[in-house]
Each structure stands twice: as structure tokens, then as C-alpha cells.
Amino acid sequence: MSPLSRRAFLAVALSSTFLSSALLRARPAGATAASGPFTHDTVVARARALAREPYSERPSVPQDWLEISYEQYQKRWFRSRDALWADTDRSYNVDFFLPGLYFPRPVQINTVTGGEVAAVAFDLSLFDQTDKAPELSAEGNLGYSGLRLRTDLSEPGQGEPGTKTEFCVFQGASYFRAIGKGQAYGLSARGLALKTADPEGEEFPEFTELWLEAPASGQRTMVVHALMDSPSATGAYRFSITPGTSTVMDVEATLFAREELTHAGLAPLTSMFLFDATNRHRFDDFRPGVHDSDGLLALNGNGEVIWRPLANPKTLQVSSFVHENPRGFGLMQRARRLSEFNDLEADYHRRPSLWVEPQGDWGQGAVTLVEIPADKEIYDNIVAYWRPRDPYPAGAEVPLAYRLTWGEEPILDLPRVTDTAQGAKIFGDPGRIVTVEFAAHPMFDGGPEALDVHLHSPHVALSDGVLQRNPETGGLRLAFNFDPAGRDHVELRAQLRKDGNPASEVWLYRWTE
């Protein structure tokens, strides 16, 4: 099993510290303290009791484990043939990750078999190493930093049956990520975001303990439970994970507020966007694009579909899309051709999209997008989440349910935006030219003349939009121009309509200097 790449490793480990210098803090994992069979209610009871106690940071691993370099960390790797359940007919195997470096506090990992809990003991002998691996302390607060799930992803008549392929990782704070079949790891999700981009700094909850329900032979779905802790909140999570062409996670969570949660981010997603055609001129790079995701897709409670291309701004940008009872949102990777990246190692064209489908009543709030300046692709500089309108008071218990789909993006019927480009006008009055590409769709069969172009900006005047057939894609291209007139940012909105009805997604864009 190949190790995580340096970018993937650092993206999970450093994305939090890139946003803020706040330390990752959490309470000791402790032993499972429950009598009787284990259920998800066991974790809920733990989280509720924990929220009533003062927060206490868990101890870290010995100092020499923290001081190793990334290269030294990579000198040891888990031996997959000795994975959890490798010598059984259970449908999943589990690999483990070492602590240290960017993962200072170990996570207690348990198995649940027939309702009975058994702790997984830390065993350094399960890791192979090179002769360059440093000698490290064998005593102290040692344990695994996370885990990797593997299962048989082959279809009948395809591939070698019985080979267990990785598709999901839990490691670092409350981060986890997954892929669909044939994809490469990209963006991450996490349990909860708190105070993202706030001036006083962000708070990063941690999963302190995990429980793995032992799967039966041939079982398709893996169930993982997690206990979360942080200075402001605790939480109990249940993940029902089904891999495939897209990996689907049904998430049930209960949050407990230690303090008033004035800025909570629910179902948070974290990704990387360095550049594409919109800001390519700022990077001296042989590749035409570098990103894990290229846009925010949202379906609001009124059925309106919004597409917001991502940006790597020069100053931090926060955008809020006010909704009530959102029907879905997520970070998409629509660039799917190798030629759009020309990177034979990173496989950015194979990174998954991630779609969040809230279950139940999420009330009023906003899909929030945070875009952070970045100069290297090792940083996860994009965050998206649902921010409730009203704070959660101290002592509140907040039940949540949502579905995460890692893989292909959802089909929402309307013609999609596939590309955005912009640049300076060469002739005539000064200004900027913007082009928006729409994918081919039956709604366009009547040609551009059958469609109405709706353009709007609250800041500047826009030219009339020119809509043309793109002979290479079979879709349509919308072009227009505007003059920023000294402004440092301009909000833009465009949509195609047919007979008064939506004939495309709503394209939203924030131009910045």
C-alpha cells in the first residue's frame, strides 16, 4: 500500500495551522467506560458527560516523536499484510498510522464485536522501516494517529477478487477523507469547524477515540463511531460508510456546547485551490492548473442551483450564501482532463468531488466559503460549511444528520458551468473580459437565440452578454466585459433562461485585484 504523498500528508496536517496559530487541543481519550453492550448511545453519553466537565488537553507523544522530520516520518510504514482483520474473512481490513510530527496526540482505537468493545493496542512492530529510520522512545504516551480502511472494490468479472483497496482515511484533528473507485485522494471533511477565519483564531476539535464495528464476511457497509472534544464543544459521531464508484457516508452526530457557539461550521469541507486560467499569470509553473476543487456548488431550499468558481485571492475572502433548509452543497472538481493540469504524479484530474446532503431541518443560515491566500499547493486554503444563523447557547445539544458523497458530482438537471476565464480588454475602453462556458445540454438545442442572458452586478455596469455556440465543446460560451473603475472587488452574477425558466446554474463570481 503506497504511503500518502507529501502534499496529501501536509494538507491534512497543516491546513489547520495555516488558518491560525492556535494549537490543536483536546481531552485525553481515556478508556471506554461503559457497562453492557456498546451502541452509538454509548458514545453520545460519553460526549454529554464530557461536555459537563472542564476541558483538559490530552498529553502528547514523547518529544523525540514530535521532532522528527517529514522524511524521517516516512521511513516507517504500516505492513498491510498484518492489518486488523487481515487473517479473517471479514470484508474490511484496517491499517494504522504512526503518531508524531504533525500528529502530536494519539487516538484511542477500539473494535466492537457482538456489542463488546476491545481496545487496539499500539504495536510498533507492525511497521516496516528503512535503515535510516531514527531510534524513538518506546515508552510514554504512544498510540496510533489514525487509520485507513480497505475493502474489495472489484465488480463481478472485473479485477482480482479478494484484493482490498484503500478508500478512506481518518487522521488528524477531526479530519477524514475518502475517494470513489479509481480516484486519487484530494479534499477532506471534518467533524466540526469552529470560528473559521475569525480574528481571534480558529479552534480545531479532535476525534479522541474511534470505535470500529467488526464487519461480517461480504458486508458492504463499514460503521465507525467517533468521540470529539474541544474547548468549546464535544460530539458523538456515527459514520455508515459504503464504498463504490462514489463512496457514500451517512453521518449522524450530536453536538454538545460547552460554551456559546457563535460561529459553528457544520459539515465542513477543506480543499486546495492554487490556480487555473483565472489567475494563471501569478504563478511561474509549467502546469495550466493546480487544484483539488474548482467550484462551490449549492442547491438552496428554493431549488436554485448556484455555481461559484473558487479563487486564490491576495487577501482573505469570506462569502456567505444565505439559505433556509439547504438541500445540498459541496466542493466540486469539474476539470477532468489530464491536459487541464499536465501533472503526471498528482493526478488532480482524478480528485473527488464532495457533496453534502443535509437531512432534516437545518433552519436558517448560510453556506459559507472561506478562500485564503496560498503560494504553494501543500496548503489547504479553501473551507466550505453550513453556518447556522443563530448561535448555539452553552449547554445546547444539537442533533445532526447528513450524507456525504465522495466521487462524481450530483446530477441537478440544469446545464453546468464548466469553465470561467477573465483577462484585460486589449482594444477599446479599459476593463475586463469574462467568459463563462456552459456544457452541452438538450436545453440548448434551439441555439443561443432561444435563450435570454441575465447579467447583474451591484458594483459596476456590465456590457450586454454575447452568447455563442462553442464548436469544440458543443456547449455555449457567454462573454461580457466591465470596468472595475478602481474597485478592489466586484460581485458578478449570470444565468441563462428559457421561456422565463432557469436554463443554467446561477454563476456567481467575485473579481478581486
Short mmCIF file of C-alpha atoms in Angstrom, two decimals:
data_model
loop_
_atom_site.label_atom_id
_atom_site.label_comp_id
_atom_site.label_asym_id
_atom_site.label_seq_id
_atom_site.Cartn_x
_atom_site.Cartn_y
_atom_site.Cartn_z
CA MET A 1 0.00 0.00 0.00
CA SER A 2 1.58 3.24 -1.07
CA PRO A 3 2.03 5.96 1.57
CA LEU A 4 0.29 9.31 1.37
CA SER A 5 2.05 11.86 -0.82
CA ARG A 6 3.80 14.78 0.81
CA ARG A 7 1.10 17.21 -0.40
CA ALA A 8 -1.70 14.99 0.82
CA PHE A 9 0.02 14.43 4.16
CA LEU A 10 0.75 18.11 4.72
CA ALA A 11 -2.68 19.18 3.53
CA VAL A 12 -4.34 17.28 6.37
CA ALA A 13 -1.66 18.11 8.90
CA LEU A 14 -1.09 21.76 8.08
CA SER A 15 -4.42 23.08 6.83
CA SER A 16 -5.48 23.96 10.36
CA THR A 17 -2.23 25.68 11.30
CA PHE A 18 -2.31 27.59 8.02
CA LEU A 19 -5.58 29.20 9.09
CA SER A 20 -4.42 30.05 12.60
CA SER A 21 -1.58 29.55 15.02
CA ALA A 22 -3.99 28.10 17.58
CA LEU A 23 -2.91 24.75 18.94
CA LEU A 24 -4.93 21.62 18.32
CA ARG A 25 -6.38 20.84 21.71
CA ALA A 26 -8.50 18.01 23.09
CA ARG A 27 -9.22 15.97 26.17
CA PRO A 28 -7.50 12.63 26.93
CA ALA A 29 -9.06 9.77 25.02
CA GLY A 30 -9.25 7.64 28.11
CA ALA A 31 -10.58 4.10 28.33
CA THR A 32 -14.06 3.10 27.26
CA ALA A 33 -16.07 3.45 30.43
CA ALA A 34 -19.38 1.69 29.87
CA SER A 35 -21.05 -1.43 31.11
CA GLY A 36 -23.27 -3.53 28.88
CA PRO A 37 -23.20 -3.82 25.07
CA PHE A 38 -21.75 -0.95 23.05
CA THR A 39 -24.17 1.14 20.95
CA HIS A 40 -23.95 4.62 19.48
CA ASP A 41 -25.76 5.81 22.60
CA THR A 42 -22.60 4.83 24.48
CA VAL A 43 -20.66 7.50 22.56
CA VAL A 44 -23.47 10.05 22.97
CA ALA A 45 -23.44 9.51 26.73
CA ARG A 46 -19.64 9.93 26.78
CA ALA A 47 -19.83 13.18 24.84
CA ARG A 48 -22.64 14.55 27.03
CA ALA A 49 -20.74 13.76 30.24
CA LEU A 50 -17.52 15.18 28.82
CA ALA A 51 -19.24 18.48 27.96
CA ARG A 52 -20.15 18.95 31.63
CA GLU A 53 -16.50 18.80 32.68
CA PRO A 54 -13.82 21.46 32.23
CA TYR A 55 -11.79 20.99 29.09
CA SER A 56 -8.39 19.33 29.52
CA GLU A 57 -5.82 18.91 26.78
CA ARG A 58 -4.66 15.36 26.13
CA PRO A 59 -0.97 14.58 26.64
CA SER A 60 1.23 14.41 23.55
CA VAL A 61 3.63 11.70 22.45
CA PRO A 62 7.27 11.88 23.64
CA GLN A 63 9.30 14.85 22.43
CA ASP A 64 11.55 12.87 20.10
CA TRP A 65 8.47 11.70 18.16
CA LEU A 66 7.43 15.34 17.69
CA GLU A 67 10.87 16.43 16.49
CA ILE A 68 11.26 14.02 13.57
CA SER A 69 11.19 15.46 10.03
CA TYR A 70 8.65 14.57 7.34
CA GLU A 71 11.33 12.48 5.60
CA GLN A 72 12.06 10.60 8.84
CA TYR A 73 8.34 10.03 9.44
CA GLN A 74 8.14 8.38 6.01
CA LYS A 75 10.91 5.91 6.90
CA ARG A 76 8.33 3.75 8.69
CA TRP A 77 5.15 2.40 7.13
CA PHE A 78 2.41 0.04 8.20
CA ARG A 79 2.68 -3.57 7.00
CA SER A 80 -0.69 -4.16 5.35
CA ARG A 81 -0.49 -7.93 5.48
CA ASP A 82 -0.75 -7.57 9.27
CA ALA A 83 -3.76 -5.25 9.14
CA LEU A 84 -6.65 -5.56 11.54
CA TRP A 85 -8.87 -8.49 10.40
CA ALA A 86 -6.35 -9.48 7.69
CA ASP A 87 -6.39 -13.09 8.93
CA THR A 88 -10.21 -13.33 8.90
CA ASP A 89 -12.98 -13.44 6.29
CA ARG A 90 -14.28 -10.04 7.37
CA SER A 91 -14.98 -7.72 4.44
CA TYR A 92 -12.69 -4.89 5.61
CA ASN A 93 -9.08 -4.53 6.68
CA VAL A 94 -7.75 -1.63 8.73
CA ASP A 95 -4.24 -0.14 8.59
CA PHE A 96 -2.88 2.25 11.22
CA PHE A 97 -0.75 5.41 11.15
CA LEU A 98 2.06 6.39 13.48
CA PRO A 99 1.84 9.47 15.70
CA GLY A 100 4.43 12.22 15.88
CA LEU A 101 5.47 15.16 13.72
CA TYR A 102 2.16 16.90 12.84
CA PHE A 103 0.07 14.42 14.86
CA PRO A 104 1.05 15.11 18.49
CA ARG A 105 -1.70 13.23 20.34
CA PRO A 106 -2.64 9.61 19.73
CA VAL A 107 -6.21 8.45 19.20
CA GLN A 108 -7.66 5.51 21.14
CA ILE A 109 -8.94 2.95 18.60
CA ASN A 110 -11.35 0.17 19.56
CA THR A 111 -13.15 -2.69 17.87
CA VAL A 112 -16.75 -3.66 18.57
CA THR A 113 -17.67 -7.32 18.11
CA GLY A 114 -21.08 -8.57 19.17
CA GLY A 115 -21.54 -5.41 21.19
CA GLU A 116 -18.31 -5.95 23.12
CA VAL A 117 -15.51 -3.38 23.00
CA ALA A 118 -11.82 -4.26 22.76
CA ALA A 119 -9.05 -1.65 22.66
CA VAL A 120 -6.50 -1.90 19.84
CA ALA A 121 -3.06 -1.84 21.44
CA PHE A 122 -0.24 0.21 19.92
CA ASP A 123 2.35 -2.07 18.29
CA LEU A 124 5.39 -0.51 16.62
CA SER A 125 6.46 -3.94 15.32
CA LEU A 126 3.60 -3.76 12.78
CA PHE A 127 5.60 -1.11 10.88
CA ASP A 128 8.44 -1.81 8.47
CA GLN A 129 11.30 0.67 8.30
CA THR A 130 14.44 1.56 6.40
CA ASP A 131 17.90 1.66 7.97
CA LYS A 132 17.54 5.47 8.02
CA ALA A 133 14.61 5.40 10.44
CA PRO A 134 15.54 7.21 13.68
CA GLU A 135 15.51 5.47 17.04
CA LEU A 136 12.47 6.67 19.01
CA SER A 137 11.18 6.32 22.55
CA ALA A 138 9.38 3.07 23.26
CA GLU A 139 7.79 4.34 26.47
CA GLY A 140 5.35 7.17 27.09
CA ASN A 141 2.00 8.25 25.69
CA LEU A 142 2.17 6.28 22.44
CA GLY A 143 -0.68 5.25 20.20
CA TYR A 144 -1.89 5.45 16.61
CA SER A 145 -2.69 8.81 14.98
CA GLY A 146 -5.38 7.43 12.71
CA LEU A 147 -6.45 4.63 10.40
CA ARG A 148 -7.05 3.62 6.81
CA LEU A 149 -9.96 1.46 5.59
CA ARG A 150 -9.56 -1.09 2.79
CA THR A 151 -12.06 -3.42 1.12
CA ASP A 152 -12.66 -5.35 -2.11
CA LEU A 153 -13.83 -2.79 -4.68
CA SER A 154 -13.85 -5.14 -7.68
CA GLU A 155 -17.05 -5.74 -9.64
CA PRO A 156 -18.06 -9.25 -10.68
CA GLY A 157 -15.83 -10.21 -13.60
CA GLN A 158 -13.58 -7.18 -13.13
CA GLY A 159 -10.32 -7.09 -11.26
CA GLU A 160 -8.85 -9.65 -8.93
CA PRO A 161 -11.44 -10.58 -6.29
CA GLY A 162 -10.25 -10.51 -2.70
CA THR A 163 -7.79 -7.63 -3.15
CA LYS A 164 -8.58 -4.98 -0.58
CA THR A 165 -8.06 -1.42 -1.84
CA GLU A 166 -7.89 1.67 0.34
CA PHE A 167 -10.64 4.27 0.04
CA CYS A 168 -10.94 6.13 3.36
CA VAL A 169 -8.65 7.69 5.98
CA PHE A 170 -9.30 9.17 9.43
CA GLN A 171 -6.26 11.13 10.64
CA GLY A 172 -5.51 14.50 12.20
CA ALA A 173 -7.85 16.57 14.42
CA SER A 174 -11.37 15.66 13.19
CA TYR A 175 -10.29 15.26 9.55
CA PHE A 176 -11.30 12.35 7.33
CA ARG A 177 -11.38 11.78 3.60
CA ALA A 178 -12.45 9.24 1.04
CA ILE A 179 -12.46 8.52 -2.68
CA GLY A 180 -14.61 6.77 -5.21
CA LYS A 181 -13.29 3.81 -7.16
CA GLY A 182 -10.33 4.77 -9.38
CA GLN A 183 -9.91 8.22 -7.84
CA ALA A 184 -7.00 9.87 -6.01
CA TYR A 185 -7.22 11.48 -2.59
CA GLY A 186 -7.96 15.19 -2.64
CA LEU A 187 -10.17 17.28 -0.40
CA SER A 188 -11.08 16.42 3.20
CA ALA A 189 -14.06 16.74 5.51
CA ARG A 190 -14.02 17.16 9.27
CA GLY A 191 -16.37 16.74 12.17
CA LEU A 192 -16.86 20.40 13.08
CA ALA A 193 -15.37 23.81 12.27
CA LEU A 194 -15.31 26.49 14.96
CA LYS A 195 -14.50 30.19 14.45
CA THR A 196 -13.07 29.71 10.96
CA ALA A 197 -11.25 32.88 9.84
CA ASP A 198 -12.31 34.77 12.99
CA PRO A 199 -9.78 37.39 14.16
CA GLU A 200 -9.19 35.62 17.49
CA GLY A 201 -8.17 32.42 15.73
CA GLU A 202 -9.82 29.15 14.81
CA GLU A 203 -10.50 26.27 17.20
CA PHE A 204 -9.90 22.73 15.95
CA PRO A 205 -11.90 19.92 17.58
CA GLU A 206 -10.28 16.48 17.63
CA PHE A 207 -11.58 12.95 17.35
CA THR A 208 -10.10 11.47 20.52
CA GLU A 209 -11.49 7.94 20.28
CA LEU A 210 -12.76 5.72 17.45
CA TRP A 211 -14.80 2.52 17.51
CA LEU A 212 -14.87 0.14 14.51
CA GLU A 213 -17.82 -2.25 14.25
CA ALA A 214 -16.41 -5.58 13.06
CA PRO A 215 -17.98 -6.31 9.63
CA ALA A 216 -19.28 -9.70 8.58
CA SER A 217 -18.00 -11.54 5.52
CA GLY A 218 -19.36 -9.82 2.41
CA GLN A 219 -20.73 -6.83 4.33
CA ARG A 220 -20.69 -3.73 2.09
CA THR A 221 -21.03 -1.03 4.73
CA MET A 222 -18.46 -0.20 7.41
CA VAL A 223 -19.56 1.58 10.60
CA VAL A 224 -17.21 3.87 12.51
CA HIS A 225 -18.05 5.81 15.68
CA ALA A 226 -16.07 8.81 16.92
CA LEU A 227 -15.88 10.86 20.12
CA MET A 228 -14.97 14.52 19.54
CA ASP A 229 -13.62 17.03 22.05
CA SER A 230 -12.53 20.67 22.05
CA PRO A 231 -12.55 23.63 24.44
CA SER A 232 -15.98 24.82 23.22
CA ALA A 233 -17.82 21.62 22.32
CA THR A 234 -17.91 17.84 22.34
CA GLY A 235 -19.60 15.48 19.92
CA ALA A 236 -20.62 11.92 19.15
CA TYR A 237 -20.45 10.75 15.52
CA ARG A 238 -21.59 7.66 13.66
CA PHE A 239 -20.32 7.08 10.10
CA SER A 240 -22.02 4.47 7.93
CA ILE A 241 -19.57 4.14 5.01
CA THR A 242 -20.34 2.40 1.72
CA PRO A 243 -17.56 2.49 -0.91
CA GLY A 244 -18.08 2.16 -4.65
CA THR A 245 -17.96 4.29 -7.79
CA SER A 246 -18.72 7.02 -5.27
CA THR A 247 -18.18 6.45 -1.57
CA VAL A 248 -21.26 7.36 0.45
CA MET A 249 -21.14 8.25 4.16
CA ASP A 250 -24.30 8.66 6.21
CA VAL A 251 -23.34 10.76 9.21
CA GLU A 252 -25.27 11.02 12.47
CA ALA A 253 -23.91 13.41 15.05
CA THR A 254 -24.88 15.00 18.35
CA LEU A 255 -23.00 18.14 19.39
CA PHE A 256 -22.79 19.40 22.97
CA ALA A 257 -21.89 23.06 23.52
CA ARG A 258 -19.56 23.71 26.47
CA GLU A 259 -19.69 27.41 25.62
CA GLU A 260 -21.86 29.52 23.38
CA LEU A 261 -21.02 28.58 19.79
CA THR A 262 -21.22 31.90 17.98
CA HIS A 263 -19.56 30.62 14.81
CA ALA A 264 -20.10 26.91 14.20
CA GLY A 265 -19.41 25.33 10.82
CA LEU A 266 -21.48 22.20 10.18
CA ALA A 267 -20.39 19.53 7.68
CA PRO A 268 -17.17 21.44 6.93
CA LEU A 269 -15.11 20.66 3.83
CA THR A 270 -11.46 21.61 3.27
CA SER A 271 -9.70 21.75 -0.09
CA MET A 272 -6.91 23.35 -2.13
CA PHE A 273 -7.11 25.82 -4.99
CA LEU A 274 -3.85 27.35 -6.17
CA PHE A 275 -4.52 28.49 -9.74
CA ASP A 276 -6.36 27.93 -13.01
CA ALA A 277 -6.94 30.11 -16.09
CA THR A 278 -8.38 32.94 -13.98
CA ASN A 279 -5.13 33.58 -12.06
CA ARG A 280 -2.55 31.58 -14.01
CA HIS A 281 -0.42 34.72 -14.60
CA ARG A 282 0.55 34.84 -10.91
CA PHE A 283 2.40 31.51 -10.95
CA ASP A 284 5.58 30.55 -12.80
CA ASP A 285 4.56 26.94 -13.27
CA PHE A 286 4.56 24.58 -16.27
CA ARG A 287 1.08 23.34 -15.38
CA PRO A 288 -2.09 25.11 -16.59
CA GLY A 289 -3.93 24.42 -13.34
CA VAL A 290 -3.34 23.17 -9.78
CA HIS A 291 -6.34 22.47 -7.56
CA ASP A 292 -8.23 19.72 -5.74
CA SER A 293 -11.55 21.52 -6.29
CA ASP A 294 -12.57 24.28 -8.69
CA GLY A 295 -16.00 25.38 -7.51
CA LEU A 296 -18.65 25.53 -4.81
CA LEU A 297 -21.99 24.01 -5.84
CA ALA A 298 -25.11 24.71 -3.77
CA LEU A 299 -28.79 23.81 -4.06
CA ASN A 300 -30.80 26.08 -1.82
CA GLY A 301 -34.18 25.49 -0.22
CA ASN A 302 -35.92 27.26 -3.11
CA GLY A 303 -34.40 24.89 -5.67
CA GLU A 304 -31.94 27.44 -7.07
CA VAL A 305 -28.64 25.91 -8.22
CA ILE A 306 -25.57 28.10 -7.57
CA TRP A 307 -22.08 27.65 -9.01
CA ARG A 308 -19.27 29.73 -7.52
CA PRO A 309 -15.82 29.22 -9.10
CA LEU A 310 -13.07 29.09 -6.49
CA ALA A 311 -10.29 31.66 -6.27
CA ASN A 312 -6.92 32.09 -4.61
CA PRO A 313 -7.23 35.74 -3.58
CA LYS A 314 -4.48 38.09 -2.47
CA THR A 315 -6.37 38.79 0.76
CA LEU A 316 -8.64 36.51 2.79
CA GLN A 317 -12.19 36.39 1.38
CA VAL A 318 -15.36 35.15 3.10
CA SER A 319 -18.56 34.68 1.08
CA SER A 320 -21.97 33.77 2.50
CA PHE A 321 -24.88 32.37 0.51
CA VAL A 322 -27.95 32.78 2.72
CA HIS A 323 -30.38 29.86 2.60
CA GLU A 324 -33.09 28.19 4.63
CA ASN A 325 -33.03 24.41 4.88
CA PRO A 326 -30.30 23.85 2.27
CA ARG A 327 -30.84 20.84 0.04
CA GLY A 328 -27.17 20.36 -0.72
CA PHE A 329 -23.76 21.97 -1.08
CA GLY A 330 -20.24 20.85 -1.79
CA LEU A 331 -16.85 21.41 -3.38
CA MET A 332 -16.59 20.04 -6.91
CA GLN A 333 -13.72 19.14 -9.23
CA ARG A 334 -15.16 19.73 -12.72
CA ALA A 335 -11.81 19.80 -14.52
CA ARG A 336 -11.48 16.14 -15.54
CA ARG A 337 -8.94 16.12 -18.39
CA LEU A 338 -5.28 15.44 -17.72
CA SER A 339 -4.45 18.27 -20.13
CA GLU A 340 -6.10 20.74 -17.75
CA PHE A 341 -3.28 20.02 -15.25
CA ASN A 342 -0.49 18.22 -17.15
CA ASP A 343 0.63 16.70 -13.86
CA LEU A 344 1.50 13.01 -14.22
CA GLU A 345 2.11 12.50 -10.49
CA ALA A 346 -0.55 14.46 -8.61
CA ASP A 347 -3.49 13.20 -10.72
CA TYR A 348 -5.54 16.31 -10.00
CA HIS A 349 -7.99 15.29 -12.71
CA ARG A 350 -8.87 12.21 -10.59
CA ARG A 351 -9.61 14.09 -7.35
CA PRO A 352 -13.15 13.52 -6.00
CA SER A 353 -15.98 15.99 -5.67
CA LEU A 354 -17.74 16.04 -2.30
CA TRP A 355 -21.48 16.69 -1.95
CA VAL A 356 -23.28 17.29 1.37
CA GLU A 357 -26.99 16.46 1.64
CA PRO A 358 -28.49 17.73 4.92
CA GLN A 359 -31.15 15.53 6.46
CA GLY A 360 -33.99 17.07 8.43
CA ASP A 361 -34.50 20.73 9.31
CA TRP A 362 -31.27 22.76 9.31
CA GLY A 363 -33.17 26.05 9.62
CA GLN A 364 -31.82 29.41 8.53
CA GLY A 365 -28.18 30.11 7.89
CA ALA A 366 -25.65 30.37 5.10
CA VAL A 367 -23.38 28.18 3.03
CA THR A 368 -20.09 29.86 3.85
CA LEU A 369 -16.99 29.85 1.66
CA VAL A 370 -13.58 30.89 3.02
CA GLU A 371 -10.78 31.50 0.49
CA ILE A 372 -7.30 32.01 1.96
CA PRO A 373 -4.25 33.28 0.05
CA ALA A 374 -1.77 30.49 -0.72
CA ASP A 375 1.53 30.33 -2.57
CA LYS A 376 2.06 26.56 -2.54
CA GLU A 377 -0.12 23.56 -3.26
CA ILE A 378 0.73 21.92 0.09
CA TYR A 379 -1.77 24.22 1.82
CA ASP A 380 -5.49 23.54 2.03
CA ASN A 381 -6.74 27.10 1.60
CA ILE A 382 -10.45 26.55 0.86
CA VAL A 383 -13.10 25.89 3.51
CA ALA A 384 -16.85 25.48 2.97
CA TYR A 385 -19.52 24.74 5.57
CA TRP A 386 -23.05 25.49 6.75
CA ARG A 387 -23.19 28.29 9.32
CA PRO A 388 -26.45 28.43 11.31
CA ARG A 389 -27.89 31.93 11.62
CA ASP A 390 -28.34 31.75 15.38
CA PRO A 391 -25.58 30.78 17.84
CA TYR A 392 -25.95 27.61 19.90
CA PRO A 393 -26.13 28.53 23.61
CA ALA A 394 -23.90 26.90 26.20
CA GLY A 395 -25.39 23.58 27.25
CA ALA A 396 -27.20 23.05 23.94
CA GLU A 397 -27.50 19.56 22.44
CA VAL A 398 -27.55 19.72 18.63
CA PRO A 399 -28.59 16.62 16.62
CA LEU A 400 -27.35 16.49 13.03
CA ALA A 401 -27.72 14.11 10.11
CA TYR A 402 -26.31 14.41 6.61
CA ARG A 403 -24.95 12.36 3.72
CA LEU A 404 -21.52 12.83 2.16
CA THR A 405 -20.93 11.57 -1.37
CA TRP A 406 -17.27 11.36 -2.42
CA GLY A 407 -16.79 10.88 -6.15
CA GLU A 408 -18.80 12.20 -9.05
CA GLU A 409 -20.86 15.33 -8.51
CA PRO A 410 -24.68 15.18 -8.22
CA ILE A 411 -26.88 15.45 -11.30
CA LEU A 412 -29.04 18.55 -10.84
CA ASP A 413 -30.54 18.62 -14.39
CA LEU A 414 -29.59 22.17 -15.34
CA PRO A 415 -26.75 22.92 -17.80
CA ARG A 416 -23.47 23.17 -15.87
CA VAL A 417 -20.76 25.80 -15.91
CA THR A 418 -17.56 24.06 -16.98
CA ASP A 419 -15.04 26.89 -17.07
CA THR A 420 -14.52 30.55 -16.21
CA ALA A 421 -11.80 32.79 -17.65
CA GLN A 422 -11.10 36.50 -17.44
CA GLY A 423 -8.49 38.97 -18.56
CA ALA A 424 -7.83 42.55 -19.59
CA LYS A 425 -9.54 44.11 -22.63
CA ILE A 426 -6.99 44.65 -25.38
CA PHE A 427 -8.92 47.10 -27.55
CA GLY A 428 -11.27 49.97 -26.83
CA ASP A 429 -12.12 51.28 -23.39
CA PRO A 430 -10.24 49.80 -20.41
CA GLY A 431 -11.82 46.96 -18.49
CA ARG A 432 -12.00 43.22 -18.04
CA ILE A 433 -13.42 40.49 -20.29
CA VAL A 434 -15.10 37.48 -18.68
CA THR A 435 -16.08 34.23 -20.41
CA VAL A 436 -18.28 31.54 -18.91
CA GLU A 437 -18.51 28.12 -20.57
CA PHE A 438 -21.69 26.01 -20.31
CA ALA A 439 -21.67 22.28 -21.06
CA ALA A 440 -23.75 20.91 -23.95
CA HIS A 441 -27.33 20.20 -22.89
CA PRO A 442 -30.69 19.45 -24.58
CA MET A 443 -31.94 22.84 -23.33
CA PHE A 444 -29.52 24.40 -25.82
CA ASP A 445 -30.88 22.55 -28.87
CA GLY A 446 -32.73 25.66 -30.02
CA GLY A 447 -29.45 27.58 -30.24
CA PRO A 448 -28.29 30.72 -28.41
CA GLU A 449 -31.11 32.81 -29.85
CA ALA A 450 -33.69 30.79 -27.89
CA LEU A 451 -32.10 31.84 -24.59
CA ASP A 452 -32.09 35.02 -22.54
CA VAL A 453 -28.94 36.20 -20.78
CA HIS A 454 -29.37 37.69 -17.31
CA LEU A 455 -26.34 39.60 -16.02
CA HIS A 456 -26.08 41.64 -12.82
CA SER A 457 -23.55 43.35 -10.58
CA PRO A 458 -24.27 45.54 -7.54
CA HIS A 459 -20.98 47.37 -8.10
CA VAL A 460 -20.40 48.15 -11.79
CA ALA A 461 -22.14 48.39 -15.16
CA LEU A 462 -21.87 45.29 -17.34
CA SER A 463 -21.90 45.08 -21.09
CA ASP A 464 -24.60 43.12 -22.88
CA GLY A 465 -23.73 39.44 -22.82
CA VAL A 466 -22.76 37.73 -26.07
CA LEU A 467 -23.85 34.08 -26.21
CA GLN A 468 -22.29 31.81 -28.83
CA ARG A 469 -22.06 28.12 -29.64
CA ASN A 470 -18.63 26.71 -28.75
CA PRO A 471 -17.75 24.35 -31.63
CA GLU A 472 -15.19 22.42 -29.59
CA THR A 473 -17.42 21.58 -26.60
CA GLY A 474 -20.84 21.66 -28.23
CA GLY A 475 -21.96 23.89 -25.38
CA LEU A 476 -22.34 27.65 -25.15
CA ARG A 477 -19.97 30.49 -24.25
CA LEU A 478 -21.15 33.67 -22.57
CA ALA A 479 -18.84 36.70 -22.85
CA PHE A 480 -19.19 40.16 -21.33
CA ASN A 481 -17.00 42.94 -20.01
CA PHE A 482 -16.89 45.50 -17.22
CA ASP A 483 -14.65 48.26 -15.90
CA PRO A 484 -13.67 47.89 -12.20
CA ALA A 485 -13.05 51.66 -12.11
CA GLY A 486 -10.57 51.41 -9.25
CA ARG A 487 -12.60 48.98 -7.13
CA ASP A 488 -10.69 46.20 -5.35
CA HIS A 489 -13.53 43.70 -5.81
CA VAL A 490 -16.64 43.27 -7.96
CA GLU A 491 -19.50 40.80 -7.48
CA LEU A 492 -20.87 39.29 -10.71
CA ARG A 493 -23.93 37.15 -11.42
CA ALA A 494 -25.07 35.44 -14.62
CA GLN A 495 -27.75 32.95 -15.63
CA LEU A 496 -29.31 31.70 -18.85
CA ARG A 497 -33.07 31.46 -19.01
CA LYS A 498 -35.53 29.96 -21.50
CA ASP A 499 -39.18 30.97 -21.62
CA GLY A 500 -38.69 32.62 -18.23
CA ASN A 501 -37.33 29.47 -16.58
CA PRO A 502 -33.74 28.69 -15.50
CA ALA A 503 -31.69 27.23 -18.35
CA SER A 504 -28.40 27.11 -16.44
CA GLU A 505 -26.93 27.24 -12.99
CA VAL A 506 -26.58 30.66 -11.40
CA TRP A 507 -22.94 31.66 -11.95
CA LEU A 508 -21.56 33.82 -9.15
CA TYR A 509 -18.08 35.29 -9.20
CA ARG A 510 -16.10 37.69 -7.06
CA TRP A 511 -13.46 39.50 -9.08
CA THR A 512 -10.59 40.82 -6.97
CA GLU A 513 -7.47 42.75 -7.88
#
